Coordinates of C-alpha atoms in Angstrom, one line a residue:
M1 CA 53.5 -24.5 -63.2
S2 CA 54.9 -22.9 -60.2
L3 CA 53.1 -19.6 -61.3
L4 CA 49.8 -21.5 -61.5
I5 CA 50.3 -22.9 -58.0
T6 CA 51.0 -19.5 -56.6
R7 CA 48.0 -17.9 -58.1
R8 CA 45.8 -20.6 -56.8
R9 CA 47.2 -20.3 -53.2
A10 CA 46.6 -16.5 -53.4
A11 CA 43.0 -17.0 -54.4
A12 CA 42.5 -19.5 -51.6
A13 CA 43.9 -17.1 -49.1
V14 CA 41.5 -14.3 -50.3
L15 CA 38.6 -16.6 -50.1
T16 CA 39.6 -17.7 -46.6
T17 CA 39.8 -14.1 -45.4
A18 CA 36.4 -13.2 -46.8
L19 CA 34.8 -16.1 -44.9
L20 CA 36.5 -15.3 -41.7
V21 CA 35.4 -11.5 -41.6
P22 CA 31.7 -12.1 -40.8
L23 CA 32.5 -14.8 -38.4
A24 CA 34.9 -12.5 -36.6
A25 CA 32.2 -9.8 -36.5
C26 CA 29.7 -12.3 -35.0
G27 CA 32.2 -13.3 -32.4
N28 CA 32.8 -9.6 -31.4
D29 CA 29.0 -9.1 -31.0
D30 CA 28.9 -12.2 -28.6
S31 CA 31.9 -11.3 -26.6
G32 CA 30.5 -7.7 -26.2
T33 CA 27.3 -9.0 -24.6
D34 CA 29.2 -11.4 -22.3
K35 CA 31.3 -8.4 -21.3
D36 CA 28.3 -6.2 -20.4
S37 CA 26.9 -8.9 -18.2
A38 CA 30.2 -9.8 -16.7
S39 CA 31.0 -6.0 -15.9
S40 CA 28.8 -5.9 -12.9
G41 CA 29.1 -9.6 -12.1
K42 CA 25.2 -9.5 -11.4
P43 CA 22.1 -9.9 -13.6
S44 CA 20.2 -6.8 -14.2
N45 CA 16.7 -5.6 -15.0
S46 CA 16.7 -4.6 -18.8
A47 CA 14.2 -1.9 -18.1
T48 CA 16.0 0.1 -15.4
G49 CA 19.5 -1.4 -15.3
A50 CA 19.1 -2.1 -11.6
P51 CA 20.7 -5.3 -10.4
K52 CA 18.3 -8.1 -9.5
A53 CA 18.2 -9.1 -5.8
D54 CA 16.2 -10.1 -2.9
L55 CA 16.1 -6.9 -0.8
T56 CA 15.1 -6.6 2.9
V57 CA 13.9 -3.1 3.9
L58 CA 13.4 -1.9 7.5
A59 CA 10.7 0.6 7.5
A60 CA 8.8 2.7 10.1
A61 CA 5.4 1.2 11.1
S62 CA 3.5 4.2 9.7
L63 CA 4.7 3.1 6.2
T64 CA 3.1 -0.4 6.5
D65 CA 0.2 0.0 4.0
V66 CA 1.8 2.4 1.5
F67 CA 5.1 0.5 1.3
K68 CA 3.3 -2.8 0.5
E69 CA 1.9 -1.0 -2.5
A70 CA 5.2 0.7 -3.4
G71 CA 7.0 -2.6 -3.0
A72 CA 4.6 -4.4 -5.4
A73 CA 5.0 -1.5 -8.0
Y74 CA 8.8 -1.7 -7.7
E75 CA 8.9 -5.4 -8.4
K76 CA 6.6 -4.9 -11.4
E77 CA 9.0 -2.3 -12.8
N78 CA 12.1 -4.6 -11.9
P79 CA 11.2 -8.2 -12.8
G80 CA 13.4 -10.6 -10.9
T81 CA 13.7 -8.4 -7.8
K82 CA 11.8 -9.1 -4.6
V83 CA 11.3 -6.5 -1.8
T84 CA 10.6 -7.8 1.7
F85 CA 9.7 -5.2 4.4
S86 CA 10.1 -5.5 8.2
F87 CA 8.0 -2.9 10.0
A88 CA 8.4 -1.5 13.5
G89 CA 8.9 1.6 15.5
S90 CA 12.0 3.5 14.2
Q91 CA 13.8 3.2 17.5
E92 CA 13.3 -0.6 17.3
L93 CA 14.6 -0.6 13.7
A94 CA 17.6 1.4 14.8
A95 CA 18.5 -1.2 17.5
Q96 CA 18.1 -4.0 14.8
V97 CA 20.6 -2.2 12.7
K98 CA 23.1 -1.7 15.5
Q99 CA 22.8 -5.4 16.4
G100 CA 23.7 -6.4 12.8
A101 CA 20.3 -7.5 11.5
P102 CA 20.6 -8.6 7.9
A103 CA 19.0 -5.9 5.8
D104 CA 19.7 -3.6 2.8
A105 CA 17.9 -0.3 3.5
L106 CA 16.3 1.6 6.2
V107 CA 13.4 4.2 6.3
T108 CA 12.7 5.9 9.6
A109 CA 9.9 8.3 10.6
D110 CA 12.4 11.0 11.8
T111 CA 15.8 12.4 11.0
K112 CA 17.0 12.0 14.6
T113 CA 16.9 8.3 14.5
M114 CA 18.6 8.1 11.2
D115 CA 21.2 10.6 12.2
G116 CA 22.2 8.3 15.0
L117 CA 23.2 5.6 12.5
T118 CA 25.6 7.7 10.4
G119 CA 28.3 4.9 10.7
E120 CA 25.8 2.3 9.6
T121 CA 24.1 3.9 6.6
G122 CA 24.7 5.8 3.4
T123 CA 23.7 9.3 2.9
P124 CA 19.9 9.6 3.7
T125 CA 17.3 11.2 1.5
V126 CA 14.0 12.5 2.8
I127 CA 11.3 10.8 0.8
A128 CA 8.2 12.1 2.4
K129 CA 6.5 14.1 5.3
N130 CA 3.7 13.7 7.5
R131 CA 1.6 15.4 10.2
L132 CA -0.2 14.4 13.3
V133 CA -4.0 14.2 14.0
I134 CA -6.1 13.2 17.0
A135 CA -7.6 9.8 16.4
V136 CA -10.9 9.2 18.2
G137 CA -13.6 6.6 17.9
E138 CA -16.0 6.6 15.0
G139 CA -18.4 9.3 15.4
N140 CA -16.3 11.1 18.0
P141 CA -18.4 9.9 21.0
E142 CA -16.4 12.0 23.5
K143 CA -16.7 15.2 21.4
V144 CA -13.0 15.9 21.2
E145 CA -12.4 19.1 19.3
N146 CA -8.7 20.0 19.9
L147 CA -5.5 19.3 21.8
K148 CA -6.7 21.0 24.9
D149 CA -9.4 18.5 25.3
L150 CA -6.8 15.8 25.8
S151 CA -6.0 17.2 29.2
D152 CA -9.4 16.0 30.5
T153 CA -8.6 13.5 33.2
K154 CA -11.9 11.8 32.3
L155 CA -10.6 11.1 28.8
K156 CA -8.6 7.9 28.2
V157 CA -5.7 9.1 26.0
V158 CA -3.0 6.8 24.6
L159 CA 0.3 8.1 23.3
A160 CA 3.4 6.5 21.7
A161 CA 6.4 6.2 24.1
P162 CA 8.8 9.2 23.9
E163 CA 11.5 7.1 22.4
V164 CA 9.3 6.5 19.3
P165 CA 9.3 9.4 16.8
V166 CA 5.5 9.9 16.9
G167 CA 5.8 9.9 20.7
R168 CA 8.4 12.5 20.4
Y169 CA 6.4 14.7 18.1
S170 CA 3.4 14.2 20.4
K171 CA 5.3 15.5 23.4
Q172 CA 6.7 18.4 21.3
I173 CA 3.3 19.6 20.3
L174 CA 1.8 19.2 23.7
D175 CA 4.6 20.9 25.5
A176 CA 4.5 23.9 23.1
Q177 CA 0.8 24.4 24.0
K178 CA 1.5 23.8 27.6
I179 CA -1.0 21.0 27.7
E180 CA -0.5 18.3 30.3
V181 CA -1.7 14.8 29.3
K182 CA -1.6 11.7 31.5
P183 CA -1.9 8.8 29.0
V184 CA -3.3 5.6 30.1
S185 CA -0.6 3.8 28.1
Q186 CA 2.5 4.6 26.0
E187 CA 2.8 2.3 23.0
P188 CA 5.9 1.1 21.1
N189 CA 4.7 2.5 17.7
V190 CA 2.0 4.4 16.1
R191 CA 0.1 1.5 14.9
A192 CA -0.3 0.3 18.4
V193 CA -1.7 3.7 19.4
L194 CA -4.2 3.5 16.5
S195 CA -5.1 0.0 17.5
K196 CA -6.0 1.1 21.1
V197 CA -8.5 3.6 19.7
E198 CA -9.9 1.3 17.1
L199 CA -10.7 -1.3 19.8
G200 CA -12.3 1.2 22.1
E201 CA -9.5 0.8 24.7
A202 CA -8.7 4.5 24.4
D203 CA -11.0 7.5 23.7
A204 CA -8.2 9.3 21.8
G205 CA -4.6 9.1 20.7
L206 CA -2.1 11.1 18.6
V207 CA -1.1 9.4 15.4
Y208 CA 0.0 10.4 12.0
K209 CA -2.6 11.6 9.5
T210 CA -1.8 8.7 7.2
D211 CA -2.3 6.1 9.8
A212 CA -5.7 7.5 10.7
E213 CA -6.6 7.3 6.9
T214 CA -6.0 3.5 6.9
A215 CA -8.8 3.0 9.5
T216 CA -11.6 5.4 8.4
D217 CA -14.2 2.9 9.1
K218 CA -13.4 2.6 12.8
V219 CA -11.8 6.0 13.7
D220 CA -12.3 9.7 13.0
A221 CA -9.4 12.2 12.7
I222 CA -9.4 15.6 14.4
D223 CA -7.2 17.9 12.4
I224 CA -4.5 19.8 14.4
P225 CA -3.8 23.3 13.1
D226 CA -0.3 23.7 11.5
A227 CA 0.7 26.3 14.0
E228 CA 0.2 23.7 16.7
N229 CA 1.4 20.7 14.7
A230 CA 4.7 19.0 14.0
V231 CA 6.1 17.8 10.6
A232 CA 7.6 14.3 10.5
S233 CA 10.2 13.7 7.9
Y234 CA 11.0 10.2 6.5
P235 CA 14.6 9.8 5.5
A236 CA 15.6 6.6 3.5
A237 CA 19.2 5.2 3.2
T238 CA 21.2 2.1 2.2
L239 CA 22.8 0.1 4.9
K240 CA 26.6 -0.3 4.6
A241 CA 26.3 -4.0 5.7
S242 CA 24.0 -4.7 2.8
E243 CA 25.1 -7.7 0.5
H244 CA 23.2 -6.1 -2.4
S245 CA 24.5 -2.5 -2.2
E246 CA 23.7 -1.5 -5.9
A247 CA 20.2 -3.0 -5.8
A248 CA 19.5 -1.3 -2.4
A249 CA 20.8 2.0 -3.8
A250 CA 18.5 1.6 -6.8
F251 CA 15.5 1.1 -4.5
V252 CA 16.3 4.1 -2.2
A253 CA 16.7 6.3 -5.3
W254 CA 13.3 4.9 -6.8
L255 CA 11.5 6.2 -3.7
S256 CA 12.1 9.8 -4.8
T257 CA 10.9 9.1 -8.4
P258 CA 7.5 10.4 -9.7
A259 CA 6.1 7.0 -9.6
A260 CA 6.9 6.4 -5.9
Q261 CA 5.9 9.8 -5.0
K262 CA 2.5 9.3 -6.5
I263 CA 1.9 6.3 -4.4
L264 CA 3.2 8.0 -1.2
Q265 CA 1.1 11.2 -1.8
G266 CA -2.0 9.1 -2.7
A267 CA -1.8 7.6 0.7
G268 CA -1.7 11.1 2.3
F269 CA 2.0 11.7 2.7
Q270 CA 3.3 15.2 1.9
Q271 CA 6.1 16.0 -0.6
P272 CA 9.6 15.9 0.9

């Protein structure tokens, strides 16, 4: 009798073990999934692995149009992520960073401004380049042909302030050619310069090529030879104060990808 009971108990144990093995396997799969999600502590986009977040990016005014397109493309590639831009002159953006404005990444129109924020940013990467042109009214009514023409005192010329990257580039190329220009106003960013020409408040102004291309129905662009021009570099970096450092880094890295570069170059920006 005892032998029969022993055999029955052994059989029951084997059956129980067989039933538990698949359940344990299922349990391991579930716990593995939970572990992956918990490893970063943040939900991520399955397509790219970038953490989902609401990002605020401070960007140079000359990036206004192209970054709106780029931001939409990034959000499409990364469902659940939202990118909000704040556009202004690079010097104004730098001031905001120093004052602790809540933001996640910064893109300026020159390396000098970015270099002045080394304690506030991660390592910057140049994502694009640009050149200057002379913006004039549609049809070029004053017949401006080159930089020397801007010295004509009868011409109403507007420039960006020297603290602004485009203003600094403008001064650089005019000084190099020994051309003296007395602007009727000095504006806080490149879009303000362009607006003065668009509205007919100025006969000419120095702007980035890409800005002139956003207003071809209102202004004409006079090319400046490369030998007389300046190259503007656009560095991008994460901000150390960001509350979404991983997501910010993913966005900054994306700006150098073929998808982002196609958008930038399609707007007239040059390869970095």
